[in-house]
Short mmCIF file of C-alpha atoms and ligand atoms in Angstrom, two decimals:
data_model
loop_
_atom_site.label_atom_id
_atom_site.label_comp_id
_atom_site.label_asym_id
_atom_site.label_seq_id
_atom_site.Cartn_x
_atom_site.Cartn_y
_atom_site.Cartn_z
CA MET O 16 0.01 -0.03 -0.01
CA ASN O 17 1.28 3.48 -0.91
CA LEU O 18 0.82 6.72 0.94
CA HIS O 19 0.38 10.30 -0.30
CA GLU O 20 3.28 12.67 0.05
CA PHE O 21 1.50 14.60 2.86
CA GLN O 22 0.75 11.38 4.76
CA ALA O 23 4.36 10.12 4.38
CA LYS O 24 5.60 13.46 5.66
CA HIS O 25 3.33 13.27 8.64
CA ILE O 26 4.80 9.86 9.50
CA PHE O 27 8.29 11.31 8.91
CA SER O 28 7.65 14.13 11.44
CA GLN O 29 6.89 11.34 14.08
CA TYR O 30 10.52 10.13 13.61
CA GLY O 31 12.26 13.48 13.76
CA ILE O 32 12.82 13.79 10.08
CA PRO O 33 12.56 17.49 9.16
CA ILE O 34 9.90 18.48 6.56
CA PRO O 35 8.80 21.73 5.10
CA ARG O 36 5.76 23.41 6.60
CA GLY O 37 2.73 22.47 4.64
CA ILE O 38 -1.05 22.31 4.70
CA VAL O 39 -3.34 19.95 2.83
CA VAL O 40 -6.32 21.50 1.10
CA ARG O 41 -9.36 20.45 -0.95
CA SER O 42 -10.53 23.75 -2.39
CA ALA O 43 -9.17 27.01 -3.72
CA ALA O 44 -10.60 28.86 -0.61
CA GLU O 45 -8.73 26.48 1.70
CA ALA O 46 -5.57 26.97 -0.41
CA LYS O 47 -5.74 30.74 0.03
CA ALA O 48 -6.16 30.43 3.75
CA ALA O 49 -3.27 27.94 3.88
CA ALA O 50 -0.98 30.26 2.01
CA GLU O 51 -1.89 33.11 4.32
CA LYS O 52 -1.34 31.04 7.41
CA LEU O 53 2.07 29.77 6.18
CA GLY O 54 3.10 33.30 5.32
CA GLY O 55 6.19 34.12 3.22
CA SER O 56 6.24 35.11 -0.39
CA VAL O 57 6.78 31.80 -2.25
CA TRP O 58 4.59 28.72 -2.05
CA VAL O 59 4.60 25.39 -3.77
CA VAL O 60 1.27 23.90 -4.90
CA LYS O 61 1.61 20.16 -4.95
CA ALA O 62 -0.91 17.66 -6.38
CA GLN O 63 -1.38 14.71 -4.11
CA VAL O 64 -1.39 11.51 -6.19
CA HIS O 65 0.20 8.08 -5.75
CA ALA O 66 2.85 8.68 -8.41
CA GLY O 67 6.13 10.35 -8.75
CA GLY O 68 7.30 12.54 -11.65
CA ARG O 69 4.66 15.11 -10.67
CA GLY O 70 7.05 18.10 -11.17
CA LYS O 71 7.73 17.35 -14.80
CA ALA O 72 4.05 16.65 -15.38
CA GLY O 73 2.86 20.00 -14.11
CA GLY O 74 1.66 18.70 -10.76
CA VAL O 75 4.12 20.84 -8.71
CA LYS O 76 3.82 24.56 -9.24
CA ILE O 77 5.67 27.48 -7.71
CA ALA O 78 3.35 30.32 -6.75
CA LYS O 79 4.54 33.82 -6.04
CA SER O 80 1.29 35.29 -4.68
CA VAL O 81 -1.68 34.02 -2.63
CA ALA O 82 -3.86 34.53 -5.72
CA ASP O 83 -1.57 32.20 -7.66
CA VAL O 84 -1.79 29.53 -4.99
CA ALA O 85 -5.61 29.63 -5.25
CA ALA O 86 -5.53 29.74 -9.05
CA PHE O 87 -3.12 26.72 -9.34
CA THR O 88 -5.08 24.78 -6.77
CA ASP O 89 -8.26 25.40 -8.74
CA GLU O 90 -6.62 24.44 -11.93
CA LEU O 91 -5.35 21.05 -10.54
CA LEU O 92 -8.16 19.92 -8.30
CA GLY O 93 -10.65 17.51 -9.94
CA THR O 94 -8.33 16.76 -12.85
CA ARG O 95 -6.16 13.66 -13.41
CA LEU O 96 -2.42 13.86 -13.48
CA VAL O 97 -0.57 11.82 -16.08
CA THR O 98 3.14 11.33 -15.19
CA HIS O 99 5.77 8.88 -16.58
CA GLN O 100 4.88 6.63 -13.61
CA THR O 101 1.10 6.45 -14.29
CA ASP O 102 -0.74 4.94 -17.26
CA GLU O 103 -2.34 7.14 -19.93
CA HIS O 104 -5.38 7.77 -17.69
CA GLY O 105 -3.36 9.13 -14.80
CA MET O 106 -4.38 9.57 -11.20
CA PRO O 107 -7.18 11.75 -9.78
CA ILE O 108 -6.13 14.84 -7.93
CA ASN O 109 -8.46 15.14 -4.90
CA SER O 110 -6.14 16.99 -2.56
CA ILE O 111 -3.36 19.48 -2.79
CA MET O 112 -0.52 20.34 -0.44
CA ILE O 113 0.41 23.95 -0.04
CA GLU O 114 4.02 24.13 1.09
CA GLU O 115 6.43 26.94 2.00
CA GLY O 116 8.74 27.50 -0.91
CA LEU O 117 12.33 26.72 0.14
CA ASP O 118 15.63 27.96 -1.12
CA ILE O 119 17.29 24.88 -2.54
CA ALA O 120 21.11 24.62 -2.61
CA ARG O 121 21.41 20.86 -3.37
CA GLU O 122 19.08 18.02 -4.12
CA ILE O 123 20.04 14.53 -2.90
CA TYR O 124 18.43 11.18 -3.23
CA LEU O 125 18.01 9.01 -0.16
CA GLY O 126 16.01 5.83 0.02
CA ALA O 127 15.75 2.52 1.85
CA LEU O 128 14.24 -0.85 0.89
CA VAL O 129 14.43 -4.51 1.68
CA ASP O 130 17.08 -6.14 -0.40
CA ARG O 131 15.93 -9.59 -0.89
CA ALA O 132 19.34 -10.90 -1.93
CA SER O 133 21.05 -9.87 1.31
CA LYS O 134 17.81 -10.06 3.32
CA ARG O 135 18.59 -6.73 4.81
CA ILE O 136 17.39 -3.16 4.84
CA VAL O 137 19.59 -1.25 2.44
CA PHE O 138 20.00 2.51 2.21
CA MET O 139 20.67 4.02 -1.12
CA GLY O 140 22.00 7.51 -1.66
CA SER O 141 22.89 9.54 -4.68
CA ALA O 142 24.18 13.03 -5.20
CA ALA O 143 22.06 13.07 -8.35
CA GLY O 144 18.85 13.92 -6.34
CA GLY O 145 15.64 15.05 -8.03
CA MET O 146 16.34 12.58 -10.84
CA ASP O 147 14.70 9.20 -11.11
CA ILE O 148 16.88 6.69 -9.27
CA GLU O 149 15.99 4.10 -11.85
CA GLU O 150 17.64 6.30 -14.49
CA VAL O 151 20.72 6.85 -12.40
CA ALA O 152 20.94 3.15 -11.67
CA ALA O 153 20.77 2.34 -15.38
CA THR O 154 23.09 4.95 -16.71
CA GLU O 155 25.49 5.75 -13.83
CA PRO O 156 25.26 3.00 -11.30
CA GLU O 157 28.54 4.03 -9.75
CA LYS O 158 26.80 7.12 -8.49
CA ILE O 159 24.60 5.10 -6.16
CA ILE O 160 25.97 4.60 -2.68
CA THR O 161 24.53 1.68 -0.72
CA VAL O 162 24.66 0.85 3.00
CA ARG O 163 23.49 -2.52 4.18
CA VAL O 164 22.10 -2.64 7.75
CA ASN O 165 22.83 -5.58 10.03
CA PRO O 166 19.44 -6.30 11.61
CA VAL O 167 20.98 -7.29 14.98
CA ALA O 168 23.26 -4.27 15.32
CA GLY O 169 20.90 -1.81 13.59
CA LEU O 170 22.02 1.26 11.63
CA GLN O 171 25.35 2.40 12.97
CA PRO O 172 26.46 6.04 13.07
CA TYR O 173 29.61 5.23 11.10
CA GLN O 174 27.36 3.93 8.24
CA CYS O 175 25.59 7.32 8.15
CA ARG O 176 28.90 9.11 8.10
CA GLN O 177 29.99 6.84 5.25
CA MET O 178 26.90 7.85 3.30
CA GLY O 179 27.38 11.49 4.13
CA PHE O 180 31.04 11.57 3.01
CA ALA O 181 30.13 9.80 -0.27
CA LEU O 182 27.37 12.35 -0.89
CA GLY O 183 29.98 15.10 -0.36
CA LEU O 184 28.27 16.62 2.73
CA THR O 185 30.03 18.83 5.25
CA PRO O 186 30.46 17.59 8.89
CA ALA O 187 27.59 19.78 10.07
CA GLN O 188 25.36 18.33 7.29
CA ILE O 189 26.43 14.82 8.03
CA LYS O 190 25.19 15.24 11.59
CA GLN O 191 21.73 16.13 10.24
CA LEU O 192 21.86 13.27 7.70
CA THR O 193 22.58 10.83 10.68
CA VAL O 194 19.46 12.01 12.43
CA ILE O 195 17.42 11.60 9.23
CA MET O 196 18.77 8.09 8.42
CA GLN O 197 18.26 6.88 11.93
CA GLY O 198 14.72 8.23 11.92
CA LEU O 199 14.09 6.57 8.60
CA TYR O 200 15.46 3.21 9.82
CA ARG O 201 13.28 3.26 12.97
CA CYS O 202 10.30 4.28 10.80
CA PHE O 203 11.08 1.40 8.38
CA GLU O 204 11.15 -1.19 11.08
CA GLU O 205 8.26 0.05 13.24
CA ARG O 206 5.90 0.81 10.33
CA ASP O 207 6.61 -2.40 8.31
CA LEU O 208 7.76 -0.39 5.20
CA GLY O 209 8.76 -2.04 2.04
CA LEU O 210 10.20 1.16 0.57
CA VAL O 211 10.83 4.65 1.61
CA GLU O 212 12.18 7.42 -0.58
CA ILE O 213 13.16 11.02 -0.07
CA ASN O 214 13.72 12.50 -3.49
CA PRO O 215 14.89 15.20 -3.10
CA LEU O 216 16.43 15.41 0.29
CA ILE O 217 17.52 19.05 0.06
CA VAL O 218 20.22 21.16 1.61
CA THR O 219 18.77 24.72 1.87
CA GLY O 220 20.70 27.93 1.39
CA ASP O 221 21.13 28.17 5.14
CA ASP O 222 22.55 24.61 5.43
CA THR O 223 19.49 22.77 6.69
CA LEU O 224 18.58 19.26 5.45
CA LEU O 225 14.93 18.58 4.79
CA ALA O 226 12.78 15.97 3.18
CA LEU O 227 11.18 17.84 0.28
CA ASP O 228 9.35 14.88 -1.06
CA ALA O 229 8.26 11.71 0.60
CA LYS O 230 7.31 8.35 -0.63
CA ILE O 231 6.33 5.37 1.57
CA ASN O 232 5.20 1.91 0.65
CA VAL O 233 3.93 -0.28 3.44
CA ASP O 234 3.91 -4.11 3.36
CA ASP O 235 0.32 -5.15 2.59
CA ASN O 236 0.61 -8.06 4.91
CA ALA O 237 1.20 -5.76 7.87
CA ILE O 238 -2.10 -4.01 7.02
CA GLU O 239 -3.95 -7.25 6.63
CA VAL O 240 -3.00 -8.48 10.08
CA ASN O 241 -3.82 -5.05 11.63
CA ARG O 242 -0.28 -4.20 12.74
CA GLN O 243 -0.54 -0.69 11.39
CA ALA O 244 -3.81 0.87 12.31
CA GLU O 245 -2.74 4.54 11.74
CA ILE O 246 -1.43 3.70 8.22
CA ALA O 247 -4.37 1.53 7.34
CA GLU O 248 -6.64 4.58 7.95
CA MET O 249 -4.68 6.52 5.31
CA ARG O 250 -5.65 4.22 2.45
CA ASP O 251 -7.03 6.14 -0.60
CA PRO O 252 -8.87 3.77 -2.90
CA SER O 253 -9.23 6.52 -5.46
CA GLN O 254 -5.49 6.10 -6.22
CA GLU O 255 -5.68 2.33 -6.67
CA ASP O 256 -6.66 0.17 -9.55
CA GLU O 257 -10.49 0.22 -9.53
CA THR O 258 -10.88 -3.45 -10.44
CA GLU O 259 -8.31 -4.59 -7.87
CA VAL O 260 -10.20 -2.62 -5.17
CA ALA O 261 -13.55 -4.26 -6.22
CA ALA O 262 -11.90 -7.70 -6.21
CA ALA O 263 -10.38 -7.09 -2.68
CA GLU O 264 -13.86 -6.21 -1.42
CA HIS O 265 -14.99 -9.68 -2.40
CA GLY O 266 -11.89 -11.34 -0.91
CA LEU O 267 -10.54 -12.09 -4.36
CA ASN O 268 -6.93 -11.92 -5.38
CA TYR O 269 -6.92 -9.93 -8.68
CA ILE O 270 -4.03 -8.38 -10.55
CA THR O 271 -4.30 -6.24 -13.63
CA LEU O 272 -1.72 -6.95 -16.34
CA ASP O 273 -0.96 -5.58 -19.85
CA GLY O 274 -2.35 -8.19 -22.20
CA ASN O 275 -5.84 -9.08 -23.45
CA ILE O 276 -6.70 -12.48 -22.05
CA GLY O 277 -8.55 -12.63 -18.73
CA CYS O 278 -7.63 -15.59 -16.51
CA MET O 279 -9.85 -17.03 -13.79
CA VAL O 280 -7.89 -19.62 -11.86
CA ASN O 281 -7.86 -21.19 -8.40
CA GLY O 282 -4.58 -21.06 -6.61
CA ALA O 283 -1.57 -18.81 -7.13
CA GLY O 284 0.59 -21.65 -8.48
CA LEU O 285 -2.04 -22.60 -11.11
CA ALA O 286 -2.36 -18.91 -11.97
CA MET O 287 1.37 -18.69 -12.69
CA ALA O 288 1.27 -21.90 -14.70
CA THR O 289 -1.78 -20.74 -16.69
CA MET O 290 -0.11 -17.46 -17.54
CA ASP O 291 3.08 -19.26 -18.64
CA VAL O 292 1.14 -21.56 -20.94
CA ILE O 293 -0.85 -18.66 -22.45
CA LYS O 294 2.43 -16.89 -23.14
CA LEU O 295 3.98 -20.07 -24.53
CA HIS O 296 1.20 -20.13 -27.11
CA GLY O 297 1.59 -16.58 -28.12
CA GLY O 298 -0.96 -14.80 -25.89
CA GLU O 299 -0.72 -12.12 -23.18
CA PRO O 300 -2.76 -12.24 -19.99
CA ALA O 301 -4.78 -9.09 -19.22
CA ASN O 302 -5.17 -10.04 -15.54
CA PHE O 303 -5.38 -12.97 -13.25
CA LEU O 304 -8.02 -13.69 -10.68
CA ASP O 305 -7.45 -16.31 -8.01
CA VAL O 306 -10.87 -17.37 -6.75
CA GLY O 307 -9.19 -19.22 -3.90
CA GLY O 308 -9.63 -22.62 -2.40
CA GLY O 309 -12.91 -22.56 -0.48
CA THR O 310 -15.02 -20.36 -2.74
CA ASN O 311 -18.72 -20.27 -3.46
CA LYS O 312 -20.99 -19.64 -6.45
CA GLU O 313 -21.53 -15.92 -5.60
CA ARG O 314 -17.76 -15.28 -5.45
CA VAL O 315 -17.24 -17.11 -8.73
CA THR O 316 -19.98 -14.96 -10.29
CA GLU O 317 -18.35 -11.73 -8.87
CA ALA O 318 -14.92 -12.95 -10.11
CA PHE O 319 -16.25 -13.58 -13.61
CA LYS O 320 -17.84 -10.12 -13.70
CA ILE O 321 -14.66 -8.51 -12.55
CA ILE O 322 -12.48 -10.23 -15.12
CA SER O 323 -14.86 -9.41 -17.97
CA SER O 324 -15.33 -5.82 -16.98
CA SER O 325 -12.20 -4.50 -18.51
CA PRO O 326 -12.43 -3.30 -22.15
CA ASP O 327 -8.89 -4.67 -22.65
CA VAL O 328 -10.17 -8.29 -22.16
CA LYS O 329 -10.70 -9.85 -25.59
CA GLY O 330 -11.02 -13.44 -24.34
CA ILE O 331 -11.31 -15.35 -21.08
CA LEU O 332 -9.76 -18.62 -19.90
CA VAL O 333 -11.29 -20.24 -16.90
CA ASN O 334 -8.79 -22.83 -15.62
CA ILE O 335 -10.02 -24.58 -12.42
CA PHE O 336 -8.65 -27.56 -10.73
CA GLY O 337 -11.31 -28.75 -8.36
CA GLY O 338 -9.80 -30.11 -5.21
CA ILE O 339 -11.74 -28.53 -2.39
CA VAL O 340 -13.70 -26.34 -4.79
CA ARG O 341 -16.23 -28.36 -6.83
CA CYS O 342 -16.33 -28.04 -10.67
CA ASP O 343 -20.13 -28.03 -10.77
CA MET O 344 -20.19 -25.00 -8.45
CA ILE O 345 -17.66 -23.19 -10.61
CA ALA O 346 -19.83 -23.97 -13.68
CA GLU O 347 -22.91 -22.56 -11.91
CA GLY O 348 -21.03 -19.39 -11.07
CA VAL O 349 -19.82 -18.90 -14.56
CA ILE O 350 -23.25 -19.51 -15.99
CA ALA O 351 -24.80 -17.05 -13.57
CA ALA O 352 -22.27 -14.39 -14.37
CA VAL O 353 -22.55 -14.83 -18.12
CA LYS O 354 -26.39 -14.65 -17.95
CA GLU O 355 -26.22 -11.52 -15.79
CA VAL O 356 -23.65 -9.51 -17.75
CA GLY O 357 -23.84 -11.20 -21.15
CA ILE O 358 -20.93 -12.62 -22.98
CA LYS O 359 -19.05 -10.22 -25.26
CA VAL O 360 -15.82 -12.14 -25.78
CA PRO O 361 -14.92 -15.83 -26.28
CA VAL O 362 -14.86 -17.83 -23.01
CA VAL O 363 -12.88 -21.02 -22.80
CA VAL O 364 -13.36 -23.24 -19.77
CA ARG O 365 -11.15 -25.99 -18.62
CA LEU O 366 -12.32 -27.94 -15.60
CA GLU O 367 -10.63 -30.80 -13.83
CA GLY O 368 -11.05 -32.68 -10.56
CA THR O 369 -14.03 -33.00 -8.13
CA ASN O 370 -17.38 -33.27 -9.93
CA VAL O 371 -15.87 -32.41 -13.31
CA GLU O 372 -18.45 -34.37 -15.28
CA GLN O 373 -21.37 -32.56 -13.60
CA GLY O 374 -19.59 -29.27 -14.27
CA LYS O 375 -19.06 -29.89 -17.89
CA GLN O 376 -22.63 -31.08 -18.33
CA LEU O 377 -23.99 -27.89 -16.70
CA LEU O 378 -21.98 -25.74 -19.10
CA GLU O 379 -23.11 -27.76 -22.11
CA GLN O 380 -26.75 -27.67 -21.09
CA SER O 381 -26.61 -23.97 -20.37
CA GLY O 382 -26.86 -23.22 -24.09
CA LEU O 383 -24.32 -20.48 -23.60
CA ASP O 384 -21.50 -19.98 -26.03
CA ILE O 385 -18.72 -21.42 -23.92
CA ILE O 386 -15.84 -23.25 -25.52
CA PRO O 387 -14.81 -26.37 -23.54
CA ALA O 388 -11.16 -27.30 -23.27
CA GLU O 389 -9.70 -30.78 -22.52
CA ASN O 390 -6.60 -29.61 -20.68
CA LEU O 391 -4.54 -26.54 -19.98
CA THR O 392 -2.62 -26.60 -23.26
CA ASP O 393 -5.83 -27.05 -25.25
CA GLY O 394 -7.46 -24.28 -23.28
CA ALA O 395 -4.54 -21.91 -23.79
CA LYS O 396 -4.38 -22.63 -27.54
CA LYS O 397 -8.17 -22.23 -27.90
CA VAL O 398 -8.30 -18.87 -26.07
CA VAL O 399 -5.22 -17.43 -27.89
CA GLY O 400 -6.63 -18.65 -31.21
CA ALA O 401 -10.09 -17.14 -30.48
CA VAL O 402 -8.64 -13.80 -29.47
CA GLN O 403 -6.40 -13.72 -32.61
CA ARG O 404 -9.40 -14.47 -34.78
CA GLU O 405 -11.47 -11.72 -33.12
CA SER O 406 -8.79 -9.11 -33.59
CA ALA O 407 -7.89 -10.24 -37.09
P1 LIG K 512 7.90 14.75 -7.93
O1 LIG K 512 9.05 13.92 -7.47
O2 LIG K 512 6.61 14.01 -7.96
O3 LIG K 512 8.20 15.47 -9.13
P2 LIG K 512 8.73 16.59 -5.73
O4 LIG K 512 8.01 16.82 -4.50
O5 LIG K 512 9.97 15.94 -5.73
O6 LIG K 512 7.66 15.87 -6.81
O7 LIG K 512 8.88 18.06 -6.41
C1 LIG K 512 9.50 18.24 -7.65
C2 LIG K 512 10.50 19.37 -7.58
O8 LIG K 512 9.84 20.56 -7.21
C3 LIG K 512 11.55 19.17 -6.52
O9 LIG K 512 12.64 18.45 -7.03
C4 LIG K 512 11.94 20.58 -6.18
O10 LIG K 512 12.83 21.10 -7.06
C5 LIG K 512 10.58 21.37 -6.28
N1 LIG K 512 9.94 21.55 -5.06
C6 LIG K 512 9.04 20.68 -4.47
N2 LIG K 512 8.70 21.18 -3.24
C7 LIG K 512 9.32 22.32 -3.04
C8 LIG K 512 9.30 23.32 -2.03
N3 LIG K 512 8.60 23.16 -0.86
N4 LIG K 512 10.08 24.43 -2.14
C9 LIG K 512 10.80 24.58 -3.29
N5 LIG K 512 10.85 23.71 -4.31
C10 LIG K 512 10.12 22.58 -4.18
MG1 LIG K 513 10.25 13.74 -5.92
#
């Protein structure tokens, strides 16, 4: 789960990480009041969306008057921001942060994540702040400084100094960096983060380090088991994939992908195998939905509706291995869903396992235009073939 910049900064402030003064607003009038309250002569109007690259996309604007603060807010609110990190539809702007405009002397990148290879929290720093770290990593990997934290010893002051020296900071700045890194580390552990990024971490004209931007990703498992009540409250479904949110409401595991074949499967392993076989036969999955082990007819119906709701889906493959789940119940769910929403694309169904004969019979007798498959390979070939014929 991702947080908005203003939420991440709020968390930062709990860990002694300095942030600019800022106020979140949801109207031009609130923006005007916020600018007046903050005072000063320069403000930054920042669209709050779950995506980076806002600056280049026009989502971060410098305002030199209170009137401009209100005007920029009005301009941005209610629109969608498309950045290089979003798809072509962008993300809805429902809130704006008005921030004091700061005098920036240097922009640095500082981030931390879980490195799966070393099984440790790793800090990454780069003097090339403000830029995408992915781009720096690709073109100038030597410019990224990494510090691995031993989980027993925790982050050591010498490691912060190492980072500071490598970033070319002065001793006074390194002291501030140490406080920030130690705050980030505590935050990372206590809040079950998967990723935290400050890009840019700035040095101001008067030598103060501040987190000018903030990105936090929290481990979904921590939310699920209620370890992070404050953060769970910060969820903003408007920033998440609509279909994934709908699926989660029904307890279904659904992932949107880039292709055009919808996959309804039971079990994550079978989902992976199904996608592999579809790709092997020249197709591309548009999504996969895992209906889970102990499901019921209603959930199968919901699942089918969710899969077929995307205009990108040009064909559907249902691949169910009935162990605990019965094939006849899956068939009933599919039939109910198709009757309810109609069938606009070819649907291939492969059933195997418990009550498979009853399931196949139900599909056959339904009179619906469902293409039966003998096995996974047959099913994949049939759905890929059908999609190719449709789009030919
Ligand atoms: P994004 O990473 O989404 O583009 P940032 O919050 O990093 O958004 O802002 C982009 C750029 O805008 C920063 O690199 C910085 O140069 C400038 N900026 C952002 N906030 C402020 C601020 N409070 N004062 C001055 N400049 C700012
Ligand atoms: Mg940024």
